[in-house]
XYZ file of C-alpha atoms in Angstrom:
340
model
C 19.572 9.872 -3.198
C 17.647 6.713 -2.547
C 19.145 5.444 1.281
C 21.164 3.074 2.327
C 20.576 -0.366 3.348
C 19.938 -0.103 6.914
C 18.197 3.518 6.953
C 15.250 2.308 5.940
C 12.096 2.456 7.919
C 10.938 -0.453 7.847
C 13.665 -3.253 7.596
C 11.724 -6.583 7.348
C 11.804 -9.077 10.784
C 14.704 -10.533 10.943
C 13.082 -14.035 12.266
C 9.563 -14.030 10.941
C 6.792 -15.615 11.706
C 4.813 -16.128 8.094
C 5.267 -14.818 4.680
C 3.447 -12.445 2.421
C 3.002 -10.736 -0.891
C 2.215 -6.877 -1.853
C 0.176 -6.644 -4.550
C -0.890 -3.305 -6.556
C 1.476 -2.677 -3.347
C 0.999 1.482 -3.492
C 3.501 3.310 -0.958
C 3.214 0.126 1.401
C -0.222 0.561 3.125
C -0.372 -3.258 3.150
C 3.584 -4.088 4.105
C 3.830 -1.407 7.136
C 1.250 -3.243 9.571
C 2.104 -6.951 8.663
C 5.622 -6.255 8.870
C 4.952 -4.744 12.385
C 2.820 -8.521 13.105
C 5.989 -10.479 12.445
C 5.619 -11.075 8.041
C 7.927 -10.350 5.960
C 7.465 -9.320 2.033
C 9.151 -12.140 -0.184
C 7.626 -10.268 -3.319
C 6.312 -6.560 -4.328
C 4.146 -5.221 -7.245
C 3.617 -1.655 -7.762
C 3.417 0.084 -11.409
C 2.926 3.911 -10.683
C 7.039 5.072 -10.832
C 6.649 7.550 -8.510
C 4.440 5.148 -6.193
C 8.171 2.805 -7.002
C 10.588 5.331 -5.457
C 8.546 6.209 -2.116
C 8.419 2.439 -2.070
C 11.557 1.637 -2.423
C 12.506 5.037 -0.006
C 11.075 3.439 3.180
C 11.629 -0.622 2.697
C 14.928 -0.943 0.648
C 13.697 -2.458 -2.080
C 11.670 -1.559 -5.945
C 8.521 -3.407 -6.525
C 8.098 -5.180 -9.960
C 6.412 -3.488 -12.196
C 3.211 -4.428 -14.874
C 1.803 -7.512 -13.131
C 0.744 -8.414 -16.247
C 4.339 -9.099 -17.427
C 4.524 -11.090 -14.372
C 6.397 -14.272 -14.508
C 4.447 -16.121 -12.114
C 7.799 -18.496 -11.555
C 9.663 -15.448 -9.539
C 6.924 -15.226 -7.422
C 8.405 -17.190 -4.310
C 5.868 -19.362 -2.274
C 4.100 -17.355 0.502
C 1.636 -17.724 3.322
C -1.048 -14.708 2.857
C -1.425 -12.814 -0.808
C -2.257 -9.318 -0.073
C -3.712 -7.126 -2.997
C -5.026 -3.472 -2.617
C -6.120 -4.174 -6.288
C -6.577 -0.687 -8.059
C -10.410 0.442 -7.019
C -11.041 2.991 -9.982
C -12.791 0.648 -12.285
C -15.490 0.095 -8.994
C -15.615 3.285 -7.574
C -18.799 5.969 -7.508
C -16.025 8.865 -8.516
C -15.319 6.406 -11.930
C -16.892 5.381 -15.160
C -18.121 2.268 -13.112
C -17.589 0.044 -15.864
C -15.945 -2.778 -13.611
C -14.761 -5.869 -15.390
C -15.019 -4.356 -19.150
C -12.451 -1.708 -17.920
C -9.353 -3.134 -18.738
C -8.078 -2.232 -15.410
C -11.024 -4.570 -14.177
C -9.152 -6.925 -15.426
C -5.978 -7.188 -13.422
C -8.017 -8.962 -10.531
C -8.078 -11.759 -13.170
C -3.268 -11.515 -13.315
C -4.123 -11.416 -8.894
C -6.545 -15.056 -9.805
C -3.631 -16.387 -11.758
C -1.417 -16.167 -8.881
C -3.455 -17.641 -6.735
C -3.839 -20.721 -8.341
C 0.110 -20.860 -9.340
C 1.340 -20.386 -5.619
C -1.792 -21.152 -3.872
C -1.310 -18.996 -0.609
C -2.934 -20.277 2.332
C -4.484 -17.011 3.171
C -6.266 -14.404 0.302
C -6.682 -10.778 1.695
C -8.022 -8.498 -0.883
C -9.253 -4.543 -0.504
C -11.765 -2.234 -2.256
C -13.831 0.708 -2.487
C -17.444 -0.567 -0.961
C -19.633 0.970 -4.045
C -17.455 -2.731 -5.454
C -20.574 -4.564 -3.295
C -23.409 -2.972 -4.817
C -21.234 -2.424 -8.305
C -23.163 -4.071 -11.637
C -26.177 -5.068 -9.664
C -23.559 -7.311 -7.147
C -22.051 -9.098 -10.296
C -18.662 -7.764 -9.704
C -17.793 -9.376 -6.414
C -20.147 -12.136 -7.319
C -17.610 -12.389 -9.481
C -14.562 -12.437 -7.460
C -15.877 -14.652 -5.015
C -17.320 -17.114 -7.784
C -13.594 -17.199 -9.010
C -11.943 -17.658 -5.379
C -14.225 -20.581 -4.744
C -12.893 -22.190 -7.799
C -10.050 -21.734 -6.839
C -10.553 -23.430 -3.854
C -11.072 -20.732 -1.318
C -13.573 -20.412 1.520
C -14.349 -16.965 1.462
C -15.682 -13.866 3.723
C -16.057 -10.345 3.508
C -17.352 -7.228 5.152
C -16.966 -3.810 4.893
C -14.921 -1.883 7.353
C -14.712 1.625 8.579
C -11.518 2.811 9.190
C -12.910 5.373 11.410
C -13.774 1.881 14.060
C -9.724 1.593 13.952
C -8.717 4.875 15.868
C -8.450 6.956 12.146
C -10.739 9.934 12.475
C -12.183 9.810 8.801
C -15.265 8.041 7.585
C -13.533 5.436 5.061
C -15.637 2.821 4.281
C -13.788 -0.671 2.219
C -14.908 -4.207 1.591
C -12.170 -6.602 2.991
C -12.067 -9.878 1.110
C -10.213 -12.584 2.829
C -10.142 -16.962 1.333
C -9.064 -19.197 2.761
C -8.451 -23.335 2.418
C -10.718 -24.681 5.057
C -12.058 -21.691 7.614
C -14.053 -18.899 7.056
C -13.152 -15.800 8.841
C -14.599 -14.612 11.741
C -14.677 -10.532 11.483
C -16.916 -10.037 14.523
C -13.515 -10.942 16.093
C -11.458 -7.727 14.474
C -10.443 -5.693 17.229
C -11.591 -1.901 17.169
C -11.076 1.243 19.027
C -12.651 4.572 19.966
C -13.662 7.130 17.155
C -11.212 10.027 17.888
C -11.359 13.794 16.577
C -9.098 15.012 13.823
C -8.020 17.862 15.963
C -6.087 15.080 17.576
C -4.278 14.428 14.678
C -3.223 17.968 13.420
C 0.358 19.490 13.718
C 0.834 22.411 16.453
C 3.230 24.339 14.658
C 4.066 23.730 10.163
C 4.377 26.400 8.015
C 0.007 26.249 7.511
C -1.700 27.291 4.006
C -4.771 29.164 5.316
C -7.102 30.029 2.742
C -7.785 33.252 1.395
C -9.719 36.324 3.001
C -12.300 36.276 0.206
C -13.704 32.788 1.425
C -12.849 33.413 4.729
C -16.088 32.249 6.970
C -18.170 35.166 8.105
C -19.002 36.123 11.457
C -22.941 34.979 11.361
C -23.286 31.658 11.480
C -26.669 29.533 12.687
C -27.135 25.814 14.298
C -30.201 24.033 13.718
C -31.725 21.844 15.645
C -29.940 18.967 13.756
C -26.484 20.624 15.360
C -26.261 21.579 11.775
C -23.964 24.834 11.695
C -24.651 27.259 8.866
C -21.971 29.046 7.842
C -21.720 31.952 5.045
C -18.208 32.324 2.598
C -17.503 35.692 0.716
C -17.432 35.523 -2.523
C -18.985 36.687 -5.273
C -22.478 35.953 -3.653
C -22.464 34.534 -0.257
C -23.188 30.595 0.239
C -24.404 28.661 2.759
C -22.868 25.579 4.052
C -24.022 22.716 6.258
C -21.477 21.846 8.880
C -21.924 19.074 11.436
C -19.967 19.762 14.526
C -18.297 16.391 15.354
C -18.748 15.203 11.745
C -15.439 16.190 10.144
C -15.099 17.133 6.812
C -11.956 17.104 4.276
C -13.166 18.789 1.453
C -12.116 20.380 -2.389
C -12.393 23.963 -2.204
C -12.514 25.177 -5.756
C -14.979 22.183 -6.563
C -16.883 22.869 -3.198
C -16.551 25.860 -1.539
C -19.398 25.695 0.868
C -18.026 22.565 2.719
C -15.352 23.660 5.267
C -15.805 21.728 8.046
C -14.570 21.327 12.265
C -11.621 19.629 13.770
C -13.972 18.415 16.515
C -15.074 14.496 14.815
C -14.837 12.653 12.351
C -14.755 13.329 9.129
C -15.534 11.297 5.122
C -12.659 9.923 3.387
C -9.233 11.548 2.098
C -10.743 11.851 -2.024
C -8.655 9.404 -4.182
C -6.792 10.821 -7.178
C -6.982 13.882 -6.245
C -3.214 15.742 -6.693
C -4.039 19.392 -5.905
C -3.876 18.497 -2.285
C -7.158 20.739 -1.564
C -8.477 19.220 2.080
C -9.535 22.617 4.175
C -10.554 22.357 7.444
C -12.071 24.707 9.999
C -9.388 25.227 13.104
C -9.374 27.638 15.548
C -11.514 30.435 14.039
C -9.699 30.072 10.277
C -9.770 27.859 7.188
C -6.622 26.089 5.971
C -5.045 22.959 4.078
C -4.038 19.632 5.838
C -0.340 19.297 5.880
C 1.189 16.646 3.950
C 2.507 15.510 7.431
C -1.453 15.563 9.102
C -2.879 13.436 5.457
C -0.200 10.666 6.334
C -1.441 10.130 10.185
C -5.130 10.583 9.103
C -4.567 7.541 7.395
C -2.229 5.917 10.459
C 1.057 6.399 8.815
C 3.979 6.142 11.387
C 5.388 9.757 11.969
C 8.972 7.737 10.532
C 7.549 7.121 7.038
C 9.570 8.969 4.711
C 8.025 11.167 1.911
C 9.498 11.619 -1.499
C 8.177 13.353 -4.387
C 6.564 16.103 -5.072
C 3.244 17.662 -2.974
C 0.874 16.582 -5.804
C 2.109 13.317 -6.354
C 2.261 12.844 -2.570
C -1.072 13.990 -1.761
C -2.070 11.130 -4.712
C -0.321 8.529 -3.403
C -2.060 9.100 0.768
C -5.449 9.580 -0.850
C -4.841 6.162 -2.942
C -3.429 4.041 -0.240
C -5.579 2.022 2.697
C -5.640 2.644 6.455
C -3.299 1.234 7.956
C -4.923 0.239 11.644
C -7.589 -1.019 9.613
C -4.945 -4.000 7.786
C -3.494 -3.865 10.404
C -6.503 -5.490 12.947
C -7.337 -7.436 9.871
C -3.811 -8.515 9.562
C -3.540 -9.736 13.234
C -6.657 -12.096 13.527
C -6.369 -13.442 10.378
C -2.654 -14.603 11.684
C -4.491 -16.327 14.832
C -7.503 -17.419 13.046
C -6.518 -19.104 9.969
C -2.303 -19.273 10.153
C -2.688 -20.425 13.830
C 0.165 -18.309 15.168
C -0.719 -16.855 18.688
C 2.185 -14.272 19.112
């Protein structure tokens, strides 16, 4: 049973300072930080059923489903249009078809909505590879469309590790405004943390089976790589860099499990089995679901709904909450001229 209205984790502010809409909303990675900044969400859209349920569970409303079937007239006027539009067509882990892929055309429905409602600010997020896709023509097409709609466009690749999260999750942020160019240099950054500071002290941890456990013999190169062997049918040697925390899927990369002293590559998207392994206190174990959500910057009060496979997949597809908040804070100051 879903919670009653006053039991939701993230109620809308009573006296909002600005309004926004949340397209391709996922589980609410945009909504949480923008509400914290005083914004009120007046419309949301998310196609995935499981993500819809998680969104309702935490925000008390069900997002609209298929954006391709959206009647634009039902969308209220708003200050900021937010869209972490589907990244699979532009990702190096996908087929790289870009706008030839059906999902790639979803961005055009965003353009239609922008043309209809003319928001003050357009706030888009996508994978870093969008910058280079199709010899940079895909990104140029997006920027060109926004310019044709009357927006001054700014763009920059940002890394979640610069915003207090222990993962190297790089994403391109695209900001459009009717008059002003957004200054990314004013965004406040935070020190890079270590993964160990985000781990559960107690939980029912799942440890790697003994045949894969790290051998006693380990060698350290001058470069700082630690070579750790793993028992399997054959002994494998793996490069492990202390201070470069890594999450890995053991079934595909059994020779890449890393320590917990620093920052690691991103939680992989589309991963439903949750094979995110770390070497911690002499043992190899899987990151818990709670740890994965914490590593993406979701507050502890975020309520987890759905089975484990869906939970791991949803967080891998989400946005880094503190990074979105840092950008949103400057949108509020620079473009909306709200100084609170």
